[in-house]
Amino acid sequence: MGETCKLQKYAWDDEELCYEHEDIENVVAKALDLSKKSGNDYTYRMETWKDGKLKYQFRFFQNGKEFTQDLISAITI
């Protein structure tokens, strides 16, 4: 079993798995597309899984853009 990327769509009290694929670039493209269409209504979190276990490597998308580095920069001083 290899790596799988799962895309979670979430808002305040709503979260659902909306896409998964083994190719990371495929999932990134899907996240950018879906987040562009949903605007501020939803945030998308891409998770990396390996051998059925979450690797805690997240990437975040909203409004057709990735904002992972913005989050990292905001919490590191």
Short mmCIF file of C-alpha atoms in Angstrom, two decimals:
data_model
loop_
_atom_site.label_atom_id
_atom_site.label_comp_id
_atom_site.label_asym_id
_atom_site.label_seq_id
_atom_site.Cartn_x
_atom_site.Cartn_y
_atom_site.Cartn_z
CA MET A 1 0.00 0.00 0.00
CA GLY A 2 1.48 3.39 -1.05
CA GLU A 3 0.74 7.02 -0.37
CA THR A 4 -2.69 8.46 -0.92
CA CYS A 5 -3.73 12.10 -0.77
CA LYS A 6 -7.19 12.82 0.60
CA LEU A 7 -8.98 16.10 0.13
CA GLN A 8 -11.30 17.17 2.93
CA LYS A 9 -13.86 19.93 2.37
CA TYR A 10 -14.84 21.72 5.54
CA ALA A 11 -16.62 24.70 7.07
CA TRP A 12 -17.56 25.54 10.66
CA ASP A 13 -19.52 22.40 11.49
CA ASP A 14 -19.31 20.47 8.23
CA GLU A 15 -16.49 18.25 6.98
CA GLU A 16 -16.43 15.59 4.29
CA LEU A 17 -13.96 13.65 2.19
CA CYS A 18 -14.54 14.93 -1.32
CA TYR A 19 -11.64 13.46 -3.32
CA GLU A 20 -8.67 11.13 -3.08
CA HIS A 21 -5.95 10.02 -5.45
CA GLU A 22 -2.40 8.63 -5.37
CA ASP A 23 -0.97 11.47 -7.48
CA ILE A 24 -0.32 14.56 -5.34
CA GLU A 25 -0.42 16.99 -8.30
CA ASN A 26 -3.81 15.59 -9.30
CA VAL A 27 -5.19 16.31 -5.84
CA VAL A 28 -3.64 19.80 -5.75
CA ALA A 29 -5.28 20.63 -9.09
CA LYS A 30 -8.63 19.36 -7.80
CA ALA A 31 -8.26 21.38 -4.58
CA LEU A 32 -7.48 24.57 -6.50
CA ASP A 33 -10.44 24.03 -8.82
CA LEU A 34 -12.95 23.17 -6.10
CA SER A 35 -11.79 25.98 -3.82
CA LYS A 36 -12.11 28.49 -6.66
CA LYS A 37 -15.72 27.42 -7.23
CA SER A 38 -16.68 27.51 -3.55
CA GLY A 39 -14.96 30.82 -2.69
CA ASN A 40 -15.11 31.53 1.05
CA ASP A 41 -17.80 28.92 1.71
CA TYR A 42 -15.35 26.05 2.25
CA THR A 43 -11.70 25.43 3.00
CA TYR A 44 -10.00 22.35 1.57
CA ARG A 45 -7.36 20.39 3.49
CA MET A 46 -5.20 17.88 1.69
CA GLU A 47 -3.94 15.06 3.89
CA THR A 48 -1.17 12.60 3.06
CA TRP A 49 -1.74 8.99 4.10
CA LYS A 50 0.70 6.10 3.88
CA ASP A 51 -0.07 2.48 4.65
CA GLY A 52 -3.43 3.53 6.07
CA LYS A 53 -1.92 6.04 8.53
CA LEU A 54 -2.16 9.81 8.48
CA LYS A 55 1.30 11.37 8.00
CA TYR A 56 0.19 14.79 9.35
CA GLN A 57 1.35 16.57 6.22
CA PHE A 58 -1.42 19.03 5.47
CA ARG A 59 -1.90 21.59 2.69
CA PHE A 60 -4.71 24.14 2.74
CA PHE A 61 -6.66 25.75 -0.12
CA GLN A 62 -9.33 28.44 -0.42
CA ASN A 63 -10.49 30.81 -3.17
CA GLY A 64 -8.44 29.01 -5.81
CA LYS A 65 -5.15 29.46 -3.91
CA GLU A 66 -2.98 27.46 -1.55
CA PHE A 67 -2.39 29.21 1.77
CA THR A 68 -0.33 26.58 3.62
CA GLN A 69 2.81 28.73 3.81
CA ASP A 70 0.77 31.69 5.07
CA LEU A 71 -0.41 29.55 8.00
CA ILE A 72 3.10 28.35 8.77
CA SER A 73 4.44 31.90 8.66
CA ALA A 74 1.65 33.13 10.94
CA ILE A 75 2.44 30.62 13.69
CA THR A 76 6.23 30.77 13.57
CA ILE A 77 7.90 33.79 15.06
#
